[in-house]
Every structure is written in C-alpha cells, then in structure tokens.
Amino acid sequence: MINTYVYDQNGKRTKDKKIIAGSAVGCYSTLIFVNNRPLIMIGKNKFVAYKNVVGVDCQLKHNAYIYSSKGNRRKYSGTLHNKGYVTVYGGKRKIKNSYYYSIGVGLFVKAGNVKVPVVKIPSGNGQAAPDAGSNETSTDTTVSVNVQ
C-alpha cells in the first residue's frame, strides 16, 4: 500500500520499476527471509517487502488527524478516534520534521498517535523460524517482526 521496490531472492534491488501504491499485485504464498527481513514473492525471482504490502492493524493512543503526503492536515477527512484501529503500511516516514505512518494511498497519521505492535508473520512449510541471514522459507511457525 506504499510505493515499494522489487528485490531478487538475495535481497538485492532489481532494475524493475518500483510498484506504485494502490496498484494490484498478485502475491504467491512464498515468503522468504533475507537478513531476517521478510519478502513476499510476486513473480519468478521477484519479491517485495512484506511490511509494504501487508498492513498491520494498530490501535490509536488518542484522537488523530489524517495528513497528506506533504504533511498538511486534510480538513475534510475527519478525525480518527481514541482506541480505534487503523491499518498502517511500511515503516515510519519523515515529512516536515515529523514522523508519520501510511494508512492508505497519500494518507498518513502521526507516528506518535499510533501504538505499533510487534507483528507475528505466518511463514512457510513446517520448519523452524529462520535465523538471521537465512533464505529459508517456513510455513507453520510464526516470526516476530517489529514494524518500526
């Protein structure tokens, strides 16, 4: 749901164009880990970062406004209320000396308003969770990844 680059199975960026936020991407169930970073397969030897495609549900610490990609408050988007949930994509992004999380295409909330959990990622084929630097795929286990 945010712009993302395409990587190969070794975690190196390919020469393919980046995938623009909001465009449809067909994902296979293959999930690999490169340097303890989860990547999802979108084609033959083409992967994208897990956190850029799959959203994480986060609870709001207090009321929050919605901001544009330029850091300006969107006056007609309303207010997200305390203890409500939003889906964030990717990591923090710095806009005008403040940090924001993406909640949609061109929509952001201030990072201080969001309580981000450690995410359990379901993975591959019954093997143990991969070690750092491993390219192994696993299915029945879960791996904790901090989204920040």
C-alpha positions in Angstrom: 0.0 0.0 0.0 3.0 2.2 -0.2 5.5 2.5 -3.1 7.8 -0.5 -2.9 10.9 -1.7 -4.8 11.3 -5.2 -6.3 14.0 -7.4 -5.0 15.6 -10.7 -6.1 15.9 -13.8 -3.8 19.2 -12.4 -2.4 17.5 -9.2 -1.2 19.2 -7.1 -3.9 17.1 -4.4 -5.7 16.3 -5.3 -9.3 16.1 -3.0 -12.3 12.3 -3.3 -12.4 10.3 -0.2 -11.8 9.0 0.3 -8.3 5.5 -0.7 -7.7 3.2 2.3 -7.1 0.9 2.4 -4.1 -2.6 1.3 -4.8 -1.7 -0.9 -7.8 -2.8 -4.5 -7.8 -0.1 -7.1 -7.2 -0.5 -10.8 -7.4 1.3 -12.4 -4.5 2.2 -16.1 -4.1 2.3 -17.8 -0.7 6.1 -18.0 -0.8 7.7 -15.9 2.0 11.5 -15.8 2.3 13.7 -14.2 4.8 16.8 -12.3 3.8 18.8 -10.9 6.8 15.8 -11.6 8.9 13.7 -9.3 6.7 10.5 -11.0 5.2 9.9 -10.7 1.5 6.8 -11.9 -0.5 7.1 -13.5 -3.9 5.2 -11.6 -6.7 6.8 -13.4 -9.7 9.7 -15.5 -10.8 12.6 -14.3 -8.7 10.7 -11.1 -7.8 9.9 -10.2 -4.3 8.6 -7.1 -2.4 9.0 -6.2 1.3 6.2 -7.8 3.5 5.5 -4.7 5.5 5.0 -2.6 2.4 2.2 -4.8 1.0 0.5 -6.3 4.1 -0.9 -3.9 6.5 -0.7 -4.1 10.3 -3.7 -3.2 12.5 -2.6 -0.7 15.1 -4.6 0.9 17.9 -4.6 4.7 18.3 -3.3 6.2 21.6 -5.5 9.2 21.2 -7.5 11.1 18.6 -5.6 11.6 15.4 -6.0 13.7 12.3 -5.3 12.5 8.8 -2.5 14.2 6.9 -1.5 14.4 3.2 1.9 13.3 1.8 3.1 16.9 2.2 2.3 16.9 5.9 -0.8 19.1 5.7 -3.9 18.2 7.6 -6.8 17.0 5.5 -9.6 19.1 6.9 -12.5 17.1 5.3 -11.2 13.6 6.2 -12.5 13.8 9.8 -10.8 12.5 13.0 -9.7 9.0 13.9 -10.9 8.4 17.4 -9.0 7.2 20.5 -8.7 3.4 20.9 -9.8 2.9 17.3 -7.8 0.8 14.9 -6.0 1.8 11.7 -4.1 -0.3 9.2 -0.5 1.0 8.7 1.8 0.1 5.8 5.6 0.2 5.8 7.7 1.9 8.4 7.8 5.5 9.7 8.2 8.2 7.1 9.6 11.7 7.9 7.6 14.6 6.5 8.4 18.2 7.5 10.4 17.1 10.6 7.6 14.9 11.9 7.2 11.1 11.6 4.1 9.5 10.0 2.7 6.1 9.2 0.9 5.5 5.9 -2.7 4.4 6.2 -3.6 4.5 2.5 -2.5 6.0 -0.7 -1.4 9.5 0.2 -3.0 9.3 3.7 -0.9 9.5 6.9 -1.3 9.7 10.6 1.4 11.0 13.1 3.5 8.2 14.4 3.1 9.4 18.0 -0.7 8.7 17.8 -0.2 5.1 16.9 0.7 2.2 19.2 2.5 -0.3 16.9 2.7 -3.9 18.0 5.3 -6.5 17.3 3.8 -8.4 14.4 3.8 -12.2 14.1 4.2 -13.2 10.5 2.9 -16.6 9.5 5.6 -18.3 7.4 6.4 -21.3 5.2 6.5 -25.2 5.4 6.7 -26.5 8.9 10.4 -25.7 9.5 11.7 -23.7 12.4 11.8 -20.0 12.2 14.7 -18.9 10.1 17.9 -17.5 11.6 19.3 -14.1 10.7 20.8 -14.2 7.2 18.9 -17.3 6.2 16.9 -17.6 2.9 14.8 -20.5 4.2 11.0 -20.5 3.8 8.8 -21.8 6.6 5.1 -22.3 7.0 3.7 -23.5 10.3 5.7 -21.2 12.5 5.4 -17.5 13.1 8.2 -14.9 13.2 8.0 -11.7 15.1 8.9 -8.6 13.2 8.9 -5.1 14.6 7.3 -2.7 12.0 9.0 0.4 13.2 
